[in-house]
Amino acid sequence: MASGDIAQITEALAKTHVGEVELSYKGRGLKLDNAESVKEMVQEIEQCRGLQSLRLEGNTLGVEAAQAIAKSLEAKRELEQCHWSDLFTGRLRSEIPPALKSLGCSLMTSGARLTHLDLSDNAFGPDGVKGIESLLKSSACYTLCELRLNNCGMGIGGGMVLASALTECHKQSSAAGSPLRLKVFIAGRNRLENDGATALAKAFKLLGSLEEIHMPQNGINHPGITALATAIKHNPNLQVLNLNDNTFTKRGSIAMAEAIRYLQCLKVINFGDCLVRSEGAIAIAGALRKGLPFLRELNLSFGEICEAAAVVVAKAVRGKADLEKLDLNGNCFGEEGCEALREVMESLNMEDLLGSLSDDEGEPEDDEEEEEEEDDEEKEDEEDTEENGVNGTKDVIEEKFTCIVLSPQEEPHYSSELTSFLISPSAEKLISLGVKRIQLIEQQVDVSDASKVSEVFLKISSVYKDEPEVKQAIFESTDALLRKAFSNSHSQSYSFISSLIVNLGLLKSEDKKIKKVAVLPGHLLALEHAAAQEFFPADQAGVLEEFVSRLVSFCPSIENVCTVYCPRPER
C-alpha cells in the first residue's frame, strides 16, 4: 500500500469517533475568574477534534474566564450538548448575563446546532434569561431537543422572555424549513406564577412536539394551570407531565383532566401536592378510565382528596398493565378509608402498586361553628320548603332539601314561569308549565355551567310523587336537561356528577356558599332513570354507581322507597 494511501486512512481514522466526543470538568469545584485560570481548559477544548459535549457544571465561572472559553468554542461546529448547570456559585448576579452572552455568541458564531442545553441551578433571575435570549432565537437552537432551566429564579418576567424566545425560534426555524421540535422542557422552582406559565403555555401550544414537561414549585394557580392544560392538548406525544407543588384546585384539575384525555402516550403524571381535591380527583379518574393505556406512575399525593374520591381513582387504573405506582399518600382518608382503599387495590390485584399511606391526614373535620350555622340555615330552609309544598317525603329523610335560589334579578333570561318553579319547586308548578316545559328548559337553562345543571336537576327531581303525570313530567324534564348539557362535551357529564355529589353532601366543595341538600327519593329515582337512558358514558357509570351506593347506605329509609341500580358497597 502506498504511503499516501496510509496517510489518508490515518487522517480519516483521526476524524472518526466511536461514541460521543465529550470533555468533562463536572463537579471539580474550580474557581475560574480570569483567562489565566482557564488556560489549560481552553487548550484542551481547542485540541479536542469533533467536540460534541462540554460539561462545565459544578464550577464557578467569572466574566473574563467565560470570554476565554467562549473564544475557544468559536471553531466547535460539531458541539451539540452544553451541560452548564450550577456554573455561577458565589458570583454576583450582574456577572452572569455577560458571561452567558459571551458563551452564547460563540455558539452562534461557530455554526453549532445544539440538541441539549442545561443551565439549571444557576439562580440568574430574569436578567439571566435575557443573557441567553439571542442564543435561543438563533439557528444554533433550531435543533434543540432538551432545554433544562430548573431552579434559575426566572420569575414572571424571565418566563415571558423565555416564551417569546422559543416562539421566535420556532418561527424562524419553520421559515428555514426545519421547525424547532423541542422534546424536553424543565423549569421547576422558578416562581413563574400564572403570567409566566400562561406565556409559556402559548409557546408550548405552538411547538406541539413536547414529550416531557417539568414545572414543579412555580406558584401556579388555576388560571396558569388551565392555560397549560389548553397547551398540552396540542402535544400528543407528551409522556411525562410533572406539575408537583402548584395549586390546581377544582377548576385547574377539571381543565387538566379534560386535557390529558388527548395524551394517549402519557406515562408519568405528577400532580402531587397540587390541591387537586376530591372533585378534581374524580375528573382525573374520568380521563384515566377513558384512555392513557401506557400510564406507569400517577401521583395525587397531598391533594386533600377524600376516601370516596380515592376509591374512584383506584378503580380507574384497573387494566393499566404498565402501572408501577399509584401515590395517594398524605390525603384525607382516615384509618378506615386507608383500609378501604387497600381492599379495593387488592381486589384489582394491584395492591403492590399502591404507595405508602403513612402520611395520611385523617378524615377532614368540619368546623363546629360552621356546622351550627349550617344547622340554623337548614332549619330556615326546612320551614321555607314546607310552606312551598315540597315536603311530601318529610318522614323518609332526616335532612331537608336546601334550595339555592335563582332570583329573576340574578337570572333575567329565565321565563317567569320557570323562575317561579326554580325558586320554590312543586309538582303542581312543574305540571303547569305544560308542553312548553321542555322548550323552556332547553332554551333557558345555562347548561355550560355544570353546577347549574346539577341544581336544576335536583330541583326538578325533588318534587317526585308516585303519580304517572308527575313522574312523566320529571323524567321528560331531566331528560331534556341532560341531553342538552351532555351533547357536546364528555367532561361536562363528569362535572355534572361532581357537582351533584357535592350538592348531596358526599364531597366537600371549595365553594363554601354551596349548601348540602337533603337526599330525596326523587333524586335517586331520577338518577336511576337517567342512567337507563345512557346519558353517562361507560367510563362514568362506575363513578355514579360508587356515589349513589353511598347515598343509599347513608339513608337506609330511602333504600326502601327506591329501586337503586347499584348495590350497597360492602365495608
JSON list of N, CA and C in Angstrom, two decimals, residues 337-367:
[
{"chain": "A", "resi": 337, "resn": "GLY", "atom": "N", "xyz": [-60.65, 4.57, 55.88]},
{"chain": "A", "resi": 337, "resn": "GLY", "atom": "CA", "xyz": [-60.54, 4.91, 54.47]},
{"chain": "A", "resi": 337, "resn": "GLY", "atom": "C", "xyz": [-59.29, 4.31, 53.84]},
{"chain": "A", "resi": 338, "resn": "CYS", "atom": "N", "xyz": [-58.19, 4.35, 54.57]},
{"chain": "A", "resi": 338, "resn": "CYS", "atom": "CA", "xyz": [-56.94, 3.74, 54.06]},
{"chain": "A", "resi": 338, "resn": "CYS", "atom": "C", "xyz": [-57.13, 2.24, 53.86]},
{"chain": "A", "resi": 339, "resn": "GLU", "atom": "N", "xyz": [-57.80, 1.63, 54.81]},
{"chain": "A", "resi": 339, "resn": "GLU", "atom": "CA", "xyz": [-58.02, 0.18, 54.69]},
{"chain": "A", "resi": 339, "resn": "GLU", "atom": "C", "xyz": [-58.96, -0.13, 53.52]},
{"chain": "A", "resi": 340, "resn": "ALA", "atom": "N", "xyz": [-59.98, 0.71, 53.34]},
{"chain": "A", "resi": 340, "resn": "ALA", "atom": "CA", "xyz": [-60.90, 0.50, 52.22]},
{"chain": "A", "resi": 340, "resn": "ALA", "atom": "C", "xyz": [-60.18, 0.63, 50.89]},
{"chain": "A", "resi": 341, "resn": "LEU", "atom": "N", "xyz": [-59.28, 1.60, 50.81]},
{"chain": "A", "resi": 341, "resn": "LEU", "atom": "CA", "xyz": [-58.51, 1.79, 49.58]},
{"chain": "A", "resi": 341, "resn": "LEU", "atom": "C", "xyz": [-57.61, 0.60, 49.30]},
{"chain": "A", "resi": 342, "resn": "ARG", "atom": "N", "xyz": [-56.97, 0.10, 50.35]},
{"chain": "A", "resi": 342, "resn": "ARG", "atom": "CA", "xyz": [-56.11, -1.08, 50.19]},
{"chain": "A", "resi": 342, "resn": "ARG", "atom": "C", "xyz": [-56.94, -2.28, 49.71]},
{"chain": "A", "resi": 343, "resn": "GLU", "atom": "N", "xyz": [-58.14, -2.41, 50.25]},
{"chain": "A", "resi": 343, "resn": "GLU", "atom": "CA", "xyz": [-59.01, -3.53, 49.85]},
{"chain": "A", "resi": 343, "resn": "GLU", "atom": "C", "xyz": [-59.40, -3.42, 48.38]},
{"chain": "A", "resi": 344, "resn": "VAL", "atom": "N", "xyz": [-59.66, -2.22, 47.94]},
{"chain": "A", "resi": 344, "resn": "VAL", "atom": "CA", "xyz": [-60.00, -2.02, 46.53]},
{"chain": "A", "resi": 344, "resn": "VAL", "atom": "C", "xyz": [-58.83, -2.41, 45.64]},
{"chain": "A", "resi": 345, "resn": "MET", "atom": "N", "xyz": [-57.63, -1.95, 46.00]},
{"chain": "A", "resi": 345, "resn": "MET", "atom": "CA", "xyz": [-56.45, -2.28, 45.19]},
{"chain": "A", "resi": 345, "resn": "MET", "atom": "C", "xyz": [-56.18, -3.78, 45.22]},
{"chain": "A", "resi": 346, "resn": "GLU", "atom": "N", "xyz": [-56.44, -4.40, 46.36]},
{"chain": "A", "resi": 346, "resn": "GLU", "atom": "CA", "xyz": [-56.25, -5.85, 46.46]},
{"chain": "A", "resi": 346, "resn": "GLU", "atom": "C", "xyz": [-57.25, -6.58, 45.57]},
{"chain": "A", "resi": 347, "resn": "SER", "atom": "N", "xyz": [-58.47, -6.09, 45.52]},
{"chain": "A", "resi": 347, "resn": "SER", "atom": "CA", "xyz": [-59.49, -6.73, 44.68]},
{"chain": "A", "resi": 347, "resn": "SER", "atom": "C", "xyz": [-59.14, -6.61, 43.21]},
{"chain": "A", "resi": 348, "resn": "LEU", "atom": "N", "xyz": [-58.31, -5.64, 42.88]},
{"chain": "A", "resi": 348, "resn": "LEU", "atom": "CA", "xyz": [-57.88, -5.44, 41.49]},
{"chain": "A", "resi": 348, "resn": "LEU", "atom": "C", "xyz": [-56.55, -6.14, 41.21]},
{"chain": "A", "resi": 349, "resn": "ASN", "atom": "N", "xyz": [-56.04, -6.85, 42.22]},
{"chain": "A", "resi": 349, "resn": "ASN", "atom": "CA", "xyz": [-54.72, -7.50, 42.13]},
{"chain": "A", "resi": 349, "resn": "ASN", "atom": "C", "xyz": [-53.62, -6.47, 41.85]},
{"chain": "A", "resi": 350, "resn": "MET", "atom": "N", "xyz": [-53.75, -5.31, 42.48]},
{"chain": "A", "resi": 350, "resn": "MET", "atom": "CA", "xyz": [-52.79, -4.23, 42.27]},
{"chain": "A", "resi": 350, "resn": "MET", "atom": "C", "xyz": [-52.30, -3.66, 43.59]},
{"chain": "A", "resi": 351, "resn": "GLU", "atom": "N", "xyz": [-52.45, -4.45, 44.66]},
{"chain": "A", "resi": 351, "resn": "GLU", "atom": "CA", "xyz": [-52.09, -3.92, 45.99]},
{"chain": "A", "resi": 351, "resn": "GLU", "atom": "C", "xyz": [-50.63, -3.52, 46.11]},
{"chain": "A", "resi": 352, "resn": "ASP", "atom": "N", "xyz": [-49.75, -4.18, 45.35]},
{"chain": "A", "resi": 352, "resn": "ASP", "atom": "CA", "xyz": [-48.32, -3.87, 45.42]},
{"chain": "A", "resi": 352, "resn": "ASP", "atom": "C", "xyz": [-47.99, -2.53, 44.76]},
{"chain": "A", "resi": 353, "resn": "LEU", "atom": "N", "xyz": [-48.92, -1.99, 43.99]},
{"chain": "A", "resi": 353, "resn": "LEU", "atom": "CA", "xyz": [-48.67, -0.75, 43.26]},
{"chain": "A", "resi": 353, "resn": "LEU", "atom": "C", "xyz": [-49.06, 0.49, 44.06]},
{"chain": "A", "resi": 354, "resn": "LEU", "atom": "N", "xyz": [-49.82, 0.28, 45.13]},
{"chain": "A", "resi": 354, "resn": "LEU", "atom": "CA", "xyz": [-50.24, 1.41, 45.95]},
{"chain": "A", "resi": 354, "resn": "LEU", "atom": "C", "xyz": [-49.10, 1.84, 46.86]},
{"chain": "A", "resi": 355, "resn": "GLY", "atom": "N", "xyz": [-48.74, 3.12, 46.78]},
{"chain": "A", "resi": 355, "resn": "GLY", "atom": "CA", "xyz": [-47.66, 3.64, 47.61]},
{"chain": "A", "resi": 355, "resn": "GLY", "atom": "C", "xyz": [-48.06, 3.72, 49.07]},
{"chain": "A", "resi": 356, "resn": "SER", "atom": "N", "xyz": [-47.12, 4.13, 49.88]},
{"chain": "A", "resi": 356, "resn": "SER", "atom": "CA", "xyz": [-47.36, 4.25, 51.31]},
{"chain": "A", "resi": 356, "resn": "SER", "atom": "C", "xyz": [-48.47, 5.25, 51.60]},
{"chain": "A", "resi": 357, "resn": "LEU", "atom": "N", "xyz": [-49.24, 4.98, 52.66]},
{"chain": "A", "resi": 357, "resn": "LEU", "atom": "CA", "xyz": [-50.27, 5.91, 53.13]},
{"chain": "A", "resi": 357, "resn": "LEU", "atom": "C", "xyz": [-49.92, 6.41, 54.54]},
{"chain": "A", "resi": 358, "resn": "SER", "atom": "N", "xyz": [-48.64, 6.38, 54.86]},
{"chain": "A", "resi": 358, "resn": "SER", "atom": "CA", "xyz": [-48.20, 6.69, 56.22]},
{"chain": "A", "resi": 358, "resn": "SER", "atom": "C", "xyz": [-48.42, 8.13, 56.62]},
{"chain": "A", "resi": 359, "resn": "ASP", "atom": "N", "xyz": [-48.52, 9.03, 55.67]},
{"chain": "A", "resi": 359, "resn": "ASP", "atom": "CA", "xyz": [-48.70, 10.45, 55.98]},
{"chain": "A", "resi": 359, "resn": "ASP", "atom": "C", "xyz": [-50.14, 10.90, 55.81]},
{"chain": "A", "resi": 360, "resn": "ASP", "atom": "N", "xyz": [-51.07, 9.95, 55.86]},
{"chain": "A", "resi": 360, "resn": "ASP", "atom": "CA", "xyz": [-52.48, 10.31, 55.70]},
{"chain": "A", "resi": 360, "resn": "ASP", "atom": "C", "xyz": [-52.89, 11.34, 56.74]},
{"chain": "A", "resi": 361, "resn": "GLU", "atom": "N", "xyz": [-53.69, 12.32, 56.30]},
{"chain": "A", "resi": 361, "resn": "GLU", "atom": "CA", "xyz": [-54.06, 13.44, 57.18]},
{"chain": "A", "resi": 361, "resn": "GLU", "atom": "C", "xyz": [-55.28, 13.12, 58.04]},
{"chain": "A", "resi": 362, "resn": "GLY", "atom": "N", "xyz": [-55.91, 11.97, 57.80]},
{"chain": "A", "resi": 362, "resn": "GLY", "atom": "CA", "xyz": [-57.11, 11.64, 58.54]},
{"chain": "A", "resi": 362, "resn": "GLY", "atom": "C", "xyz": [-58.33, 12.27, 57.91]},
{"chain": "A", "resi": 363, "resn": "GLU", "atom": "N", "xyz": [-59.51, 11.79, 58.33]},
{"chain": "A", "resi": 363, "resn": "GLU", "atom": "CA", "xyz": [-60.74, 12.33, 57.76]},
{"chain": "A", "resi": 363, "resn": "GLU", "atom": "C", "xyz": [-60.89, 13.79, 58.14]},
{"chain": "A", "resi": 364, "resn": "PRO", "atom": "N", "xyz": [-61.34, 14.63, 57.17]},
{"chain": "A", "resi": 364, "resn": "PRO", "atom": "CA", "xyz": [-61.49, 16.06, 57.48]},
{"chain": "A", "resi": 364, "resn": "PRO", "atom": "C", "xyz": [-62.58, 16.29, 58.50]},
{"chain": "A", "resi": 365, "resn": "GLU", "atom": "N", "xyz": [-62.36, 17.23, 59.40]},
{"chain": "A", "resi": 365, "resn": "GLU", "atom": "CA", "xyz": [-63.35, 17.56, 60.42]},
{"chain": "A", "resi": 365, "resn": "GLU", "atom": "C", "xyz": [-63.90, 18.95, 60.14]},
{"chain": "A", "resi": 366, "resn": "ASP", "atom": "N", "xyz": [-65.21, 19.06, 60.09]},
{"chain": "A", "resi": 366, "resn": "ASP", "atom": "CA", "xyz": [-65.85, 20.35, 59.85]},
{"chain": "A", "resi": 366, "resn": "ASP", "atom": "C", "xyz": [-65.73, 21.23, 61.10]},
{"chain": "A", "resi": 367, "resn": "ASP", "atom": "N", "xyz": [-65.62, 22.50, 60.87]},
{"chain": "A", "resi": 367, "resn": "ASP", "atom": "CA", "xyz": [-65.56, 23.46, 61.95]},
{"chain": "A", "resi": 367, "resn": "ASP", "atom": "C", "xyz": [-66.90, 23.49, 62.69]}
]
